[in-house]
């Protein structure tokens, strides 16, 4: 479904059409899950953040004023939910909870591709949140720099700078 179709569906759903809301949520779920999965290393946390996002979208859609594109608004909710889940991960790390990443990355039990993905997720986890979010929204979701700027309430140049910093830091971490 094209971006314009999603925008139209969002307008119809915001007017109270439950069938349109159901179609909208089913349509955007893969994108929301992809964003959450790129921002969170744990699959269950990403699924939970995705569900939280979809629930927040369903509840908040009647109040959506359309000052930004629907997708921009939705991705803002998704990044906030993922950020909240990531903060919970840090609290768990301080209490000693192990999320099992070391087991997942065991080369004897995983493919090279899976190990590379875990390395990438670990490197992303070490980036400042605003850098990781900008990178995921640009390279995974495919938002433009101007859309990300609107989403994060920063100038477009700041987004470009964050992307540059994120890519540079990832390159260093992944080649070390």
CSV table of C-alpha atoms in Angstrom, one decimal:
chain,number,residue,atom,x,y,z
A,1,UNK,CA,0.0,0.0,0.0
A,2,UNK,CA,1.4,3.4,-1.0
A,3,UNK,CA,2.1,6.2,1.5
A,4,UNK,CA,-0.8,8.2,0.1
A,5,UNK,CA,-3.2,5.2,0.6
A,6,UNK,CA,-2.0,5.0,4.2
A,7,UNK,CA,-2.6,8.7,4.7
A,8,UNK,CA,-6.1,8.4,3.3
A,9,UNK,CA,-6.8,5.4,5.4
A,10,UNK,CA,-5.6,7.3,8.5
A,11,UNK,CA,-8.0,10.2,7.7
A,12,UNK,CA,-10.9,7.8,7.3
A,13,UNK,CA,-10.0,5.9,10.5
A,14,UNK,CA,-9.6,9.1,12.5
A,15,UNK,CA,-13.2,10.0,11.6
A,16,UNK,CA,-14.3,6.9,13.5
A,17,UNK,CA,-14.4,4.2,10.8
A,18,UNK,CA,-13.4,1.0,12.7
A,19,UNK,CA,-13.0,-1.1,9.6
A,20,UNK,CA,-10.5,1.5,8.2
A,21,UNK,CA,-8.7,1.5,11.6
A,22,UNK,CA,-8.3,-2.3,11.5
A,23,UNK,CA,-7.0,-2.2,7.9
A,24,UNK,CA,-4.7,0.7,8.9
A,25,UNK,CA,-3.2,-1.2,11.9
A,26,UNK,CA,-2.7,-4.4,9.9
A,27,UNK,CA,-1.1,-2.4,7.1
A,28,UNK,CA,1.4,-0.4,9.2
A,29,UNK,CA,2.3,-3.2,11.7
A,30,UNK,CA,5.2,-4.6,9.6
A,31,UNK,CA,6.8,-1.1,9.4
A,32,UNK,CA,6.3,-0.4,13.1
A,33,UNK,CA,7.8,-3.8,14.0
A,34,UNK,CA,10.8,-3.2,11.7
A,35,UNK,CA,11.5,0.1,13.4
A,36,UNK,CA,11.1,-1.4,16.9
A,37,UNK,CA,13.3,-4.3,15.9
A,38,UNK,CA,16.1,-2.1,14.8
A,39,UNK,CA,16.0,0.0,17.9
A,40,UNK,CA,15.8,-3.0,20.4
A,41,UNK,CA,18.0,-6.0,20.4
A,42,UNK,CA,15.5,-8.3,22.1
A,43,UNK,CA,12.7,-9.6,19.8
A,44,UNK,CA,10.2,-9.9,22.5
A,45,UNK,CA,10.8,-6.2,23.6
A,46,UNK,CA,10.4,-5.2,19.9
A,47,UNK,CA,7.1,-7.1,19.6
A,48,UNK,CA,5.9,-5.5,22.9
A,49,UNK,CA,6.9,-2.0,21.7
A,50,UNK,CA,5.2,-2.6,18.4
A,51,UNK,CA,2.0,-3.6,20.1
A,52,UNK,CA,2.2,-0.6,22.5
A,53,UNK,CA,2.6,1.6,19.4
A,54,UNK,CA,-0.3,0.2,17.6
A,55,UNK,CA,-2.5,0.6,20.7
A,56,UNK,CA,-1.3,4.2,21.1
A,57,UNK,CA,-2.1,4.9,17.4
A,58,UNK,CA,-5.6,3.4,17.7
A,59,UNK,CA,-6.3,5.4,20.9
A,60,UNK,CA,-4.7,8.6,19.6
A,61,UNK,CA,-5.9,8.6,16.0
A,62,UNK,CA,-9.2,10.5,16.8
A,63,UNK,CA,-7.0,13.4,18.1
A,64,UNK,CA,-4.5,13.2,15.3
A,65,UNK,CA,-4.6,16.7,13.7
A,66,UNK,CA,-2.7,16.1,10.6
A,67,UNK,CA,0.0,18.7,11.2
A,68,UNK,CA,2.5,16.2,10.1
A,69,UNK,CA,2.2,13.1,7.9
A,70,UNK,CA,0.5,10.1,9.6
A,71,UNK,CA,3.6,8.0,9.2
A,72,UNK,CA,5.8,10.6,10.8
A,73,UNK,CA,3.4,10.8,13.8
A,74,UNK,CA,3.3,7.0,14.0
A,75,UNK,CA,7.1,6.6,13.8
A,76,UNK,CA,7.4,9.2,16.6
A,77,UNK,CA,5.2,7.0,18.8
A,78,UNK,CA,7.2,3.9,17.8
A,79,UNK,CA,10.5,5.5,18.6
A,80,UNK,CA,9.2,6.7,22.0
A,81,UNK,CA,7.9,3.2,22.8
A,82,UNK,CA,11.2,1.6,21.8
A,83,UNK,CA,13.1,4.2,23.7
A,84,UNK,CA,11.0,3.4,26.8
A,85,UNK,CA,11.7,-0.3,26.4
A,86,UNK,CA,15.4,0.4,25.9
A,87,UNK,CA,15.5,2.4,29.2
A,88,UNK,CA,14.0,-0.7,30.8
A,89,UNK,CA,16.8,-2.8,29.3
A,90,UNK,CA,19.4,-0.6,30.9
A,91,UNK,CA,17.7,-0.9,34.3
A,92,UNK,CA,17.7,-4.7,33.8
A,93,UNK,CA,21.4,-4.6,33.0
A,94,UNK,CA,22.1,-2.7,36.2
A,95,UNK,CA,20.2,-5.4,38.2
A,96,UNK,CA,22.1,-8.2,36.4
A,97,UNK,CA,19.4,-9.6,34.1
A,98,UNK,CA,20.9,-11.3,31.2
A,99,UNK,CA,19.0,-11.1,27.9
A,100,UNK,CA,20.8,-14.0,26.3
A,101,UNK,CA,22.7,-12.1,23.6
A,102,UNK,CA,25.9,-13.9,24.4
A,103,UNK,CA,24.2,-17.2,23.8
A,104,UNK,CA,22.7,-16.0,20.5
A,105,UNK,CA,26.1,-14.8,19.2
A,106,UNK,CA,27.7,-18.2,19.8
A,107,UNK,CA,29.3,-18.9,16.4
A,108,UNK,CA,29.0,-22.7,16.9
A,109,UNK,CA,25.2,-22.4,17.0
A,110,UNK,CA,24.4,-19.6,14.6
A,111,UNK,CA,25.2,-18.7,11.0
A,112,UNK,CA,27.6,-16.0,10.0
A,113,UNK,CA,24.7,-13.8,8.9
A,114,UNK,CA,23.0,-14.1,12.3
A,115,UNK,CA,26.2,-13.4,14.1
A,116,UNK,CA,26.8,-10.3,11.9
A,117,UNK,CA,23.3,-9.1,12.7
A,118,UNK,CA,23.9,-9.6,16.4
A,119,UNK,CA,27.2,-7.6,16.0
A,120,UNK,CA,25.3,-4.9,14.2
A,121,UNK,CA,22.6,-4.8,16.9
A,122,UNK,CA,25.2,-4.6,19.7
A,123,UNK,CA,27.0,-1.8,17.8
A,124,UNK,CA,23.7,0.1,17.4
A,125,UNK,CA,23.0,-0.4,21.1
A,126,UNK,CA,26.2,1.4,21.9
A,127,UNK,CA,25.2,4.5,19.9
A,128,UNK,CA,23.5,7.4,21.5
A,129,UNK,CA,19.7,6.9,21.1
A,130,UNK,CA,19.3,9.9,18.8
A,131,UNK,CA,22.0,8.5,16.4
A,132,UNK,CA,20.5,5.0,16.4
A,133,UNK,CA,17.0,6.3,15.8
A,134,UNK,CA,18.0,8.5,13.0
A,135,UNK,CA,19.9,5.7,11.3
A,136,UNK,CA,17.1,3.2,11.7
A,137,UNK,CA,14.5,5.6,10.4
A,138,UNK,CA,16.6,6.5,7.4
A,139,UNK,CA,18.2,3.3,6.4
A,140,UNK,CA,15.6,0.8,7.5
A,141,UNK,CA,12.3,2.6,7.2
A,142,UNK,CA,13.3,4.8,4.4
A,143,UNK,CA,12.2,8.1,5.7
A,144,UNK,CA,13.8,11.2,4.2
A,145,UNK,CA,16.0,13.5,6.2
A,146,UNK,CA,13.3,16.1,6.2
A,147,UNK,CA,10.7,13.6,7.6
A,148,UNK,CA,13.1,12.6,10.4
A,149,UNK,CA,13.8,16.3,11.2
A,150,UNK,CA,10.0,16.8,11.6
A,151,UNK,CA,9.8,13.7,13.7
A,152,UNK,CA,12.6,14.6,16.1
A,153,UNK,CA,11.9,18.4,16.0
A,154,UNK,CA,15.4,19.3,14.9
A,155,UNK,CA,16.8,21.0,11.8
A,156,UNK,CA,17.5,18.8,8.7
A,157,UNK,CA,21.2,19.5,9.0
A,158,UNK,CA,21.2,18.0,12.5
A,159,UNK,CA,19.6,14.8,11.1
A,160,UNK,CA,22.3,14.6,8.4
A,161,UNK,CA,25.0,15.1,11.1
A,162,UNK,CA,23.5,12.4,13.2
A,163,UNK,CA,23.4,10.0,10.3
A,164,UNK,CA,27.0,10.8,9.5
A,165,UNK,CA,28.1,10.3,13.1
A,166,UNK,CA,26.1,7.0,13.4
A,167,UNK,CA,27.6,5.5,10.3
A,168,UNK,CA,31.1,6.6,11.2
A,169,UNK,CA,30.8,5.1,14.7
A,170,UNK,CA,29.2,1.9,13.4
A,171,UNK,CA,32.0,1.5,10.9
A,172,UNK,CA,34.6,1.9,13.6
A,173,UNK,CA,32.9,-0.6,15.9
A,174,UNK,CA,32.2,-3.2,13.3
A,175,UNK,CA,35.8,-3.2,11.8
A,176,UNK,CA,37.6,-3.2,15.2
